[in-house]
XYZ file of N, CA and C in Angstrom:
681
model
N 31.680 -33.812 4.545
C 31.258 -32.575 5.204
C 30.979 -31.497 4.180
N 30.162 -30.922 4.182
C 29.987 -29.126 3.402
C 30.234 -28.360 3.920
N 30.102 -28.007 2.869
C 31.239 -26.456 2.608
C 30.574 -25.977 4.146
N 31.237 -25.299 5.061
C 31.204 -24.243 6.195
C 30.053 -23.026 5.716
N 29.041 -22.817 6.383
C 28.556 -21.086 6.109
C 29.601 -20.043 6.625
N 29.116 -19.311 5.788
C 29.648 -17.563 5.871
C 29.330 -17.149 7.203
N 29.449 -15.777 7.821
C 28.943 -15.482 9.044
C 27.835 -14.890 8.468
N 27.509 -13.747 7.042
C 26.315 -13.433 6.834
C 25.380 -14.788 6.389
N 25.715 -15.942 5.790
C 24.586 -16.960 5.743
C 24.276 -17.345 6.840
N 25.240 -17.406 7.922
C 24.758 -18.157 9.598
C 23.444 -16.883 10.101
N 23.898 -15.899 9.730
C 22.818 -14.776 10.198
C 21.740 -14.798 9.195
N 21.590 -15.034 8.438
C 20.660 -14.990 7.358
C 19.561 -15.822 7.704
N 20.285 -17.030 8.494
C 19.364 -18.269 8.580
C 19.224 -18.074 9.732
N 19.397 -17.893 10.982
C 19.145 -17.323 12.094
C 17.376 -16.318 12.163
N 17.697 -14.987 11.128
C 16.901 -14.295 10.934
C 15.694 -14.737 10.601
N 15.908 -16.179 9.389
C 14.948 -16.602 8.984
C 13.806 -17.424 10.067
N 14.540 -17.960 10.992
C 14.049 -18.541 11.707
C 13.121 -18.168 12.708
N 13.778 -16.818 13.468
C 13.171 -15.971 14.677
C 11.944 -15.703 13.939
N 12.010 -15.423 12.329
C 11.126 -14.397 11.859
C 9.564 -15.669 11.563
N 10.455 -16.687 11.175
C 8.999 -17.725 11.466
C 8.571 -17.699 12.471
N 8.923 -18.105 13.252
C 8.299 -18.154 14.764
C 7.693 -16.826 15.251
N 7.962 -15.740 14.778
C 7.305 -14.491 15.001
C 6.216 -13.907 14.420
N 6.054 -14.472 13.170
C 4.873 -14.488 12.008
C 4.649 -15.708 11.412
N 4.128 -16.861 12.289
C 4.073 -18.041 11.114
C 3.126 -18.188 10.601
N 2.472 -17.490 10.597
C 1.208 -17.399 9.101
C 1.254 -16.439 8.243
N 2.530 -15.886 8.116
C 2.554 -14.314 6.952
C 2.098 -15.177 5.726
N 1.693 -13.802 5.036
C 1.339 -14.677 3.059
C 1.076 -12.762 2.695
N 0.857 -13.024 1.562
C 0.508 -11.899 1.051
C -0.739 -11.070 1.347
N -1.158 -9.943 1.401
C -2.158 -9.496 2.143
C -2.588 -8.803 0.516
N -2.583 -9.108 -0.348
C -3.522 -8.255 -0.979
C -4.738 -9.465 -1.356
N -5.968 -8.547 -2.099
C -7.097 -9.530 -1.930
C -6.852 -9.938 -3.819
N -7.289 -11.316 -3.741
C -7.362 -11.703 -5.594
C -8.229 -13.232 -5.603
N -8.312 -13.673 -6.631
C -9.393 -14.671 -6.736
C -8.646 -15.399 -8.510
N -8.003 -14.470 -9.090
C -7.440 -15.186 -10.461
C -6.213 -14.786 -10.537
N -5.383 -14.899 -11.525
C -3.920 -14.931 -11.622
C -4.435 -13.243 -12.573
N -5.423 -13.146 -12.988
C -5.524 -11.683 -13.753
C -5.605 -10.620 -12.603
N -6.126 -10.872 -11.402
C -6.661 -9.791 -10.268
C -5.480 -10.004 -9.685
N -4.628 -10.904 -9.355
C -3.654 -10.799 -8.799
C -2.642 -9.934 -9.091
N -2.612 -9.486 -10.628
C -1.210 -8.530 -11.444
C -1.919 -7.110 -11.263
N -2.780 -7.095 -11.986
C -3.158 -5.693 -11.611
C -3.462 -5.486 -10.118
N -3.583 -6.396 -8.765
C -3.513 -5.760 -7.742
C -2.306 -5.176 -7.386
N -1.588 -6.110 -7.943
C 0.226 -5.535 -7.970
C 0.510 -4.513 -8.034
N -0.277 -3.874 -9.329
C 0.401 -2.804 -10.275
C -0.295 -2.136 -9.390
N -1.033 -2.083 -8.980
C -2.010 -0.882 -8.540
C -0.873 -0.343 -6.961
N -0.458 -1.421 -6.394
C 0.248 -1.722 -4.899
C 1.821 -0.713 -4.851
N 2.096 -0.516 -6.045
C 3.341 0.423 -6.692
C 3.357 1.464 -5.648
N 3.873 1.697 -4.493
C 3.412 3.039 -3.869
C 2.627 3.895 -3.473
N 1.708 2.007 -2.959
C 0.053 2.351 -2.210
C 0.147 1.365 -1.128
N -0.748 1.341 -0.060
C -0.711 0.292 0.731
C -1.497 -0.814 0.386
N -1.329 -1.743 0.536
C -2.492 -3.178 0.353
C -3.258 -2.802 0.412
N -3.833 -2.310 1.911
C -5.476 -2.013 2.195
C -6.196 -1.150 1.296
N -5.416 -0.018 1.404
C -6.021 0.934 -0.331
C -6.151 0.158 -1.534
N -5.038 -0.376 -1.673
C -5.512 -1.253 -2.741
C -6.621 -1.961 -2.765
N -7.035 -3.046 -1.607
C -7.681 -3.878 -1.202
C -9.420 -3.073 -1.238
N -9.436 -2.156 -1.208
C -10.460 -1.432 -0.535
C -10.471 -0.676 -2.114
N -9.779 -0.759 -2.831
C -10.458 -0.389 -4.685
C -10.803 -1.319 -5.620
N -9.950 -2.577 -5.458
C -10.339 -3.609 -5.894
C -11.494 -4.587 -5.574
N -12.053 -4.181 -4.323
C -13.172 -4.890 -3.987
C -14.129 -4.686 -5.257
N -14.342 -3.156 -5.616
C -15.323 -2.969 -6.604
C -14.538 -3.095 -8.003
N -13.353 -2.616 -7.858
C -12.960 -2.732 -9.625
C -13.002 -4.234 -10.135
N -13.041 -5.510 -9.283
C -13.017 -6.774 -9.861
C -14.466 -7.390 -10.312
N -15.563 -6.072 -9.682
C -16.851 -6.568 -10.067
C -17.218 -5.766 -11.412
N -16.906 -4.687 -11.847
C -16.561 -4.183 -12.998
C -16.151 -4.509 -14.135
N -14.980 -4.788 -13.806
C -13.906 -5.493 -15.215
C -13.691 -6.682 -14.526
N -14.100 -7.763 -15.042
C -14.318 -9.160 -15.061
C -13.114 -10.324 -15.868
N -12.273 -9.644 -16.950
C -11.355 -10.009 -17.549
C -10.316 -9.332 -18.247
N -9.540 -9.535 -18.542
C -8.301 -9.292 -19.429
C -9.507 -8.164 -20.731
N -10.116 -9.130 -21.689
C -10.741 -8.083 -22.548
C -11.334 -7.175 -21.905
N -12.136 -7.002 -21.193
C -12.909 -6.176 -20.403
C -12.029 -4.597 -19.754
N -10.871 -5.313 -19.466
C -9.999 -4.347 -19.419
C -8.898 -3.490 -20.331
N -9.029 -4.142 -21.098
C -8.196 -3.601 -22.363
C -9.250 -2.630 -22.993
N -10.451 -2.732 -23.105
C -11.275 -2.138 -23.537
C -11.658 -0.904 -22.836
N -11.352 -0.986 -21.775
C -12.276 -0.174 -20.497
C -11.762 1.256 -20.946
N -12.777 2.290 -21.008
C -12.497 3.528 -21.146
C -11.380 4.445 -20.588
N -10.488 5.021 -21.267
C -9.072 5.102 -19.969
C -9.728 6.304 -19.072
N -10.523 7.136 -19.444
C -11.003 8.257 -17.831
C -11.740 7.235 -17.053
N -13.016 6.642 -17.282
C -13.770 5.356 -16.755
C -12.505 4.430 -15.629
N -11.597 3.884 -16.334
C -10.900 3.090 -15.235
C -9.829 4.341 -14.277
N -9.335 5.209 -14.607
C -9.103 6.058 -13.559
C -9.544 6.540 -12.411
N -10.848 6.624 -13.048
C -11.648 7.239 -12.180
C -11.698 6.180 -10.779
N -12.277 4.982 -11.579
C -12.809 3.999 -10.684
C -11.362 3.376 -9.977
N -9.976 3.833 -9.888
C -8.983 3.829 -9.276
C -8.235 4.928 -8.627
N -9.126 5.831 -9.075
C -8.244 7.433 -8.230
C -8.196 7.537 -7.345
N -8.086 7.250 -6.359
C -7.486 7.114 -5.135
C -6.489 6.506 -4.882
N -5.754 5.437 -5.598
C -4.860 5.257 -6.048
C -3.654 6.139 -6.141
N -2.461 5.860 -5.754
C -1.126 6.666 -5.971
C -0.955 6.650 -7.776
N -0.966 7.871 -8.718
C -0.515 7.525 -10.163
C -1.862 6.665 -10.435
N -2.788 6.956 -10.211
C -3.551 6.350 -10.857
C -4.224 6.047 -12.972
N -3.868 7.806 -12.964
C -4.066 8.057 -14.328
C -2.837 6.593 -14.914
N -1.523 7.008 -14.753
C -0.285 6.156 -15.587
C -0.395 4.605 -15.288
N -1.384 4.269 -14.137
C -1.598 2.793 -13.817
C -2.844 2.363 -15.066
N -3.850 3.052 -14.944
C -5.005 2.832 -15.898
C -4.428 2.541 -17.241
N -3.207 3.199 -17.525
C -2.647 3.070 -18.767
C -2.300 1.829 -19.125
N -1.363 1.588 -17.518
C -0.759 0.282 -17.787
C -1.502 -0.803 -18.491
N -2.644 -0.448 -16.913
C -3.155 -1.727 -17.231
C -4.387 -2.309 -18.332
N -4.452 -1.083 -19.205
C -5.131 -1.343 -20.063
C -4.154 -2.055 -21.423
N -2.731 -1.616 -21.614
C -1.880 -2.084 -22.521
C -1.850 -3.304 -22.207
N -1.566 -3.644 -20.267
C -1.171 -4.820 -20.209
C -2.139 -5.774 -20.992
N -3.436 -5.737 -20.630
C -4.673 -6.724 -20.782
C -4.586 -6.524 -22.530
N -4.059 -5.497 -23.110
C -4.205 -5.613 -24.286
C -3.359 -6.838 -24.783
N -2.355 -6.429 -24.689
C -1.365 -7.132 -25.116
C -1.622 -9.293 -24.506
N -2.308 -9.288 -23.320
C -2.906 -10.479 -22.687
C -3.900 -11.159 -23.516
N -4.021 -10.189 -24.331
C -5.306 -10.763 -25.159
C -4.910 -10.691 -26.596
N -3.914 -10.050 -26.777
C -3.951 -10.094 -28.185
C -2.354 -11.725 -28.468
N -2.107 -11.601 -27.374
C -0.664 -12.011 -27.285
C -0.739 -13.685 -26.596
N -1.671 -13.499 -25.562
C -0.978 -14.973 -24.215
C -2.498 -15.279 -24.601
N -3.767 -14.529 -25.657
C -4.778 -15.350 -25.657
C -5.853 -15.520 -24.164
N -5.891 -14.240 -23.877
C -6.279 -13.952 -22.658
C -6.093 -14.296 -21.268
N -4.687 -15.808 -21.345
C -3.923 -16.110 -19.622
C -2.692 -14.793 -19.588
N -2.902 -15.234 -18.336
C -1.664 -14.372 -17.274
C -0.174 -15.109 -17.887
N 0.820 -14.564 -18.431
C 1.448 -15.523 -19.095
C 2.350 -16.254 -17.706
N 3.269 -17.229 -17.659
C 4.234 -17.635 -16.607
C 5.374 -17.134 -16.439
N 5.918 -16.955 -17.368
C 7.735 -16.303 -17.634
C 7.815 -14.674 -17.197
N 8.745 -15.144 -16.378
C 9.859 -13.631 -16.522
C 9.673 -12.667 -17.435
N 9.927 -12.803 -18.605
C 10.386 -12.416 -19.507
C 8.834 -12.163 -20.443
N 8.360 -12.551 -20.428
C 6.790 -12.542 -20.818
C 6.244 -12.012 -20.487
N 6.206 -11.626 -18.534
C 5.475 -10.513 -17.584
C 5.989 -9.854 -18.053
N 7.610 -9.192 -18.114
C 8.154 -7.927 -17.318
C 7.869 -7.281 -19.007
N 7.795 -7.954 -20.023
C 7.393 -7.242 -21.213
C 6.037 -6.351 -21.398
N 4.956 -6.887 -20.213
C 3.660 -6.323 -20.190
C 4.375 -5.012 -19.559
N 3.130 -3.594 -20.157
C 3.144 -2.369 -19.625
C 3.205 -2.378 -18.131
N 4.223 -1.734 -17.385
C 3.619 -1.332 -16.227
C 4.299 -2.506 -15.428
N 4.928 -3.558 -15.561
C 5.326 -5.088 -14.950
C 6.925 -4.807 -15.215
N 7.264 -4.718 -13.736
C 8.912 -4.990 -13.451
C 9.198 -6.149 -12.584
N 10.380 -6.331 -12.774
C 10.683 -7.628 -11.737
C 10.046 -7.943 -10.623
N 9.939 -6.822 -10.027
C 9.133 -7.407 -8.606
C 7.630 -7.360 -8.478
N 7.306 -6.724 -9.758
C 5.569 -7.729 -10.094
C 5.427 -8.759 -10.472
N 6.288 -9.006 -11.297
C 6.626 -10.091 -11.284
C 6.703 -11.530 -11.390
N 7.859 -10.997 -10.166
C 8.095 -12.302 -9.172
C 6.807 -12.565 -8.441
N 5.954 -11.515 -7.786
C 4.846 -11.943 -7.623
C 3.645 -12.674 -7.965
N 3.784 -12.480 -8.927
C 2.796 -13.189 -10.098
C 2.756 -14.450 -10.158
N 4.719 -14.690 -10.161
C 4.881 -16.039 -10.904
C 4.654 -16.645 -9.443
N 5.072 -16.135 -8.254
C 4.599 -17.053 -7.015
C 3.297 -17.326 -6.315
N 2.962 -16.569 -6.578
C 1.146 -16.857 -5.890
C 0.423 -17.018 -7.073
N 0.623 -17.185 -8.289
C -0.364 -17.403 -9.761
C 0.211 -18.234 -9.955
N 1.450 -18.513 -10.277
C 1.651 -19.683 -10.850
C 2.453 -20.789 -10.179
N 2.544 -20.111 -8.861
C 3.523 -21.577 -7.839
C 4.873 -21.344 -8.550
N 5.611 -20.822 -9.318
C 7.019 -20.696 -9.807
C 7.461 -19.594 -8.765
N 8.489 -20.142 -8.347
C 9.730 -18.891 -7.635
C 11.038 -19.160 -8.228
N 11.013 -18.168 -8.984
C 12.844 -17.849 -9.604
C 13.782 -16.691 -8.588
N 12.994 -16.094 -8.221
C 13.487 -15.131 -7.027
C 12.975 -14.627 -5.880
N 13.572 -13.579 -5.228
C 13.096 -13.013 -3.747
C 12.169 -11.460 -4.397
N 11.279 -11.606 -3.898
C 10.794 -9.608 -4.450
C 11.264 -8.725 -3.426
N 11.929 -8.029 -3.818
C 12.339 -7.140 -3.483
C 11.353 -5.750 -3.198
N 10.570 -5.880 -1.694
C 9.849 -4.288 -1.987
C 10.760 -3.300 -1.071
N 10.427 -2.064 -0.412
C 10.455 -1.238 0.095
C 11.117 -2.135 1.813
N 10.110 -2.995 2.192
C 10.637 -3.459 3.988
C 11.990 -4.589 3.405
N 11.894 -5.052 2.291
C 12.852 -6.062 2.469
C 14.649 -5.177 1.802
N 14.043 -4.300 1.543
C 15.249 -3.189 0.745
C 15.827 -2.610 2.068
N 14.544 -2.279 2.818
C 15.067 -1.499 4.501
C 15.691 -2.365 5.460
N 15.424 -3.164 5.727
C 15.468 -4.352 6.824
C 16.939 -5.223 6.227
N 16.773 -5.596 5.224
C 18.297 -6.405 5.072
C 19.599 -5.668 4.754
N 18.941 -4.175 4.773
C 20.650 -3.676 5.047
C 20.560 -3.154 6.486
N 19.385 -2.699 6.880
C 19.668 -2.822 8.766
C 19.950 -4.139 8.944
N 20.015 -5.230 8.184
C 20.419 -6.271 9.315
C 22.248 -6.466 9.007
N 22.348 -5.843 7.666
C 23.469 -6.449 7.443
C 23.602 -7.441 6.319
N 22.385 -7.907 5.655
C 22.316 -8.754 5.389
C 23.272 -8.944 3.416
N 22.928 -7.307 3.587
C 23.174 -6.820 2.152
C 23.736 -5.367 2.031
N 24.815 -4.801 1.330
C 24.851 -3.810 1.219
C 24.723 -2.909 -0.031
N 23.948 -3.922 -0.805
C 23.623 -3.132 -1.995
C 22.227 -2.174 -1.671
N 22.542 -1.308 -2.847
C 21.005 -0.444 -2.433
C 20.046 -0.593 -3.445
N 19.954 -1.114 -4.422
C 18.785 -1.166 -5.403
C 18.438 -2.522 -5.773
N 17.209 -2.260 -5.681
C 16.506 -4.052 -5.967
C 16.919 -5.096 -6.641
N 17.404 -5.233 -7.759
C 17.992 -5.817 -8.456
C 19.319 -6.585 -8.010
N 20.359 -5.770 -7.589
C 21.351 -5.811 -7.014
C 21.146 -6.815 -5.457
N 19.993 -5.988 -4.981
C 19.457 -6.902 -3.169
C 19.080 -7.886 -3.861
N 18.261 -8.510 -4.340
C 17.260 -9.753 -4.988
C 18.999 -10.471 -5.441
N 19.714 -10.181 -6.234
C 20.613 -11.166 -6.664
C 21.775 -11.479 -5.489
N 21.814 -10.625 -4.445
C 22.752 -10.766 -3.115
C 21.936 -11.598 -2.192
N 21.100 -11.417 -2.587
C 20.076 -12.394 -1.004
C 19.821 -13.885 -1.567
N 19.357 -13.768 -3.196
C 19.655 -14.926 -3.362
C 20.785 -16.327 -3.161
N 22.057 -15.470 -3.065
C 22.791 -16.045 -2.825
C 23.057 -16.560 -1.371
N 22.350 -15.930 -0.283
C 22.219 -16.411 1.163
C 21.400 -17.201 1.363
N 20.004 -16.709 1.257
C 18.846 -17.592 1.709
C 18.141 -18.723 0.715
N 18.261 -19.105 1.655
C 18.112 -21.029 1.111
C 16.580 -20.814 0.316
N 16.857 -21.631 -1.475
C 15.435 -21.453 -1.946
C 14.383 -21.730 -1.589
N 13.648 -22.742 -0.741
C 12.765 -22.989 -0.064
C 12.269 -22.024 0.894
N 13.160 -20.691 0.930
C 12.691 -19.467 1.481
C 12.079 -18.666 0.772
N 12.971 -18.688 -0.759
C 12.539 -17.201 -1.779
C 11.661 -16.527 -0.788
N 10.532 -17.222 -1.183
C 9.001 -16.962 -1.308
C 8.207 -16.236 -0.073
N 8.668 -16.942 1.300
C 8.446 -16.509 2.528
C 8.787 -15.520 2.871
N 10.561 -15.063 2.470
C 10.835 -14.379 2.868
C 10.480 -13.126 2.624
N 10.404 -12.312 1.504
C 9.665 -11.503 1.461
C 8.478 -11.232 2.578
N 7.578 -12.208 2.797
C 6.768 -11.924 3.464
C 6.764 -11.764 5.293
N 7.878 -12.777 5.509
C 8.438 -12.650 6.898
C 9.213 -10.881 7.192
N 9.941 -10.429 6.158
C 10.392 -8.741 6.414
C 9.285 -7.577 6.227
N 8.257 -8.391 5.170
C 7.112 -7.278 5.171
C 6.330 -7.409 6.875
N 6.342 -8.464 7.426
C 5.526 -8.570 8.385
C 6.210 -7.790 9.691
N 7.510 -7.904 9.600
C 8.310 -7.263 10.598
C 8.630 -6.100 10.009
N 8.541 -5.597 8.933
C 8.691 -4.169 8.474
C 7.142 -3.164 9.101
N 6.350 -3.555 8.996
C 4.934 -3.125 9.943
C 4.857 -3.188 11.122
N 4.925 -4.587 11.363
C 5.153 -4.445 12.894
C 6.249 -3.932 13.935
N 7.474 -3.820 13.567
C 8.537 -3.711 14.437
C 9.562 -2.696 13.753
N 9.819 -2.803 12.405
C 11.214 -2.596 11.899
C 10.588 -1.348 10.815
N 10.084 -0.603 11.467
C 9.259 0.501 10.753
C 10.415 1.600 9.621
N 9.935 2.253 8.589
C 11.242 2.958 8.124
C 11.503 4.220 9.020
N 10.000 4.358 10.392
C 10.896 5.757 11.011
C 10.596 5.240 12.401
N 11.820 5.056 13.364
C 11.636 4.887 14.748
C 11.136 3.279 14.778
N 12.303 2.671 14.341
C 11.410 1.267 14.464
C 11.825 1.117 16.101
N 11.418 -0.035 16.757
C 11.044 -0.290 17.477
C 12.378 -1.290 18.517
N 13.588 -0.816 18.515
C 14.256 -1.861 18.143
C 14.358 -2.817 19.924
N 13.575 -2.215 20.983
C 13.709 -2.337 22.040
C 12.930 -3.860 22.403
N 11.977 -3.829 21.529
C 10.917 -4.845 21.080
C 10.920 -5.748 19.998
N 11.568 -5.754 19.605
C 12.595 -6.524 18.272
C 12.962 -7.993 18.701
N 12.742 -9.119 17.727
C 12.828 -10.366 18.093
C 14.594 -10.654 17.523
N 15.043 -9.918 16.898
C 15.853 -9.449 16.066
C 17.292 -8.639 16.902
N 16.884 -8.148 17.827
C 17.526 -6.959 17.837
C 19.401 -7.508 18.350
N 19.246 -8.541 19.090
C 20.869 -8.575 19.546
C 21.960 -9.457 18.206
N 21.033 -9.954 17.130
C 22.081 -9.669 16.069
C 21.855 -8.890 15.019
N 21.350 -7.156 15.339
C 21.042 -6.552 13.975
C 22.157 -5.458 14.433
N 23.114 -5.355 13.331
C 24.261 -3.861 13.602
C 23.558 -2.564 13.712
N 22.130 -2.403 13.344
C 21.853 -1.165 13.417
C 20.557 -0.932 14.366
N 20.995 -2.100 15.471
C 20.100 -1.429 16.405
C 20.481 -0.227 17.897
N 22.085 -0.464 17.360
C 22.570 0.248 18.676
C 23.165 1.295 17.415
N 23.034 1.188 16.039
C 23.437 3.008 15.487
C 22.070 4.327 15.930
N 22.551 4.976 16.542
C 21.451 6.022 16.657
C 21.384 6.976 15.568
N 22.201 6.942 14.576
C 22.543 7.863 13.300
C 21.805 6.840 12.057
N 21.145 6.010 11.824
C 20.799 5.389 10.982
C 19.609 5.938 10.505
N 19.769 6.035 9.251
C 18.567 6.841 8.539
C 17.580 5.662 7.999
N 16.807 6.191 7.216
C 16.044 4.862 6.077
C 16.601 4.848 4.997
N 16.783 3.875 4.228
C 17.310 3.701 2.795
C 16.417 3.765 1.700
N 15.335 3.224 2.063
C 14.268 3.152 0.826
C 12.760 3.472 1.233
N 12.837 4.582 0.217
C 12.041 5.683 0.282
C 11.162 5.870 -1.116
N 10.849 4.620 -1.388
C 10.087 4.199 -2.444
C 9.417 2.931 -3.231
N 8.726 2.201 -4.019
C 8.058 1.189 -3.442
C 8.954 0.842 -4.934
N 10.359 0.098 -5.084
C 10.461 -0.462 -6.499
C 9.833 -1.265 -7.267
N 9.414 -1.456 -8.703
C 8.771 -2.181 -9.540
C 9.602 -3.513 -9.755
């Protein structure tokens, strides 16, 4: 026999489940075509919505075509052509170091490692982790954004408050063959249902095992998009 679950892993996996059946086609919603458009859509995504994103990158990927192309790119020139963008000026920066360094360094690929991304300008853990899962099929962890920071301490799931801390607590619940989904199963119910103001909890697939659907004093926790 094995080991017994916890009551937060029995809920963990519970959650996971409703939340398939409630979104079973979530995936990532930003738009990309290479493992290079995929990072800088990232970076750009820092405390913007997809669609904004989605809706700058349509033209910036016909522009700058590669890693050199972008390292090169004039830094007012790529601002510009991203200002609309949240921080756009300090993103242009990034991502011109990043591609520098892509080219002078990984030989113009997207590199694979941890430790290889999070060294590029502008690339924290939870760019990541992105990277390495939809570019390169590797999942070492859960990304941690903004709905999955909100949602798993309304569920209970976690009571840490900063990404790092959530990503290494959740790992320890949800089964790896989730990492990857999951993220995308709380982003999907973070939009649709589990909003950071007035979520919805009446309509909630969720709601008779989440502790904070009957607190009426519950605020939002995260009030920012972590890297």
């Amino acid at each position: 026999m094995g080991t017994p679950l916890s009551p937060r892993e029995d809920q963990t996996l519970e959650v996971i489940d409703r939340l398939y059946d409630a979104y079973p086609d979530t995936t990532i919603s930003l738009n990309f075509s290479t493992r290079l458009e995929l990072l800088i859509a990232v970076m750009l995504s820092a405390q913007c919505t997809d669609e904004r994103v989605n809706s700058v990158t349509a033209d910036l990927f016909e522009t700058y075509t590669s890693a050199e192309e972008f390292a090169n790119a004039d830094q007012d020139e790529l601002a510009e052509a991203i200002s609309s963008i949240t921080y756009f000026n300090n993103k242009a920066k990034y991502i011109r170091s990043a591609c520098t360094d892509i080219v002078e360094i990984h030989d113009g690929e997207v590199p694979d490692t941890m430790d290889e991304l999070t060294d590029l300008a502008g690339v924290g853990r939870k760019t990541a982790n992105v990277v390495l899962q939809h570019g390169h099929e590797i999942v070492e962890g859960i990304v941690v954004d903004t709905h999955v920071q909100r949602i798993t301490r309304r569920l209970g799931l976690t009571t840490e408050e900063y990404p790092g801390p959530i990503e290494a607590d959740l790992m320890s619940i949800v089964p790896e063959e989730d990492w990857k989904d999951f993220t995308h199963l709380m982003i999907s119910h973070g939009r649709e249902t589990c909003t950071a103001i007035s979520p919805d909890c009446g309509d909630c697939v969720l709601e008779d095992i989440c502790p904070s659907s009957k607190d009426d004093n519950e605020v939002d926790l995260a009030s920012g998009d972590p890297w």
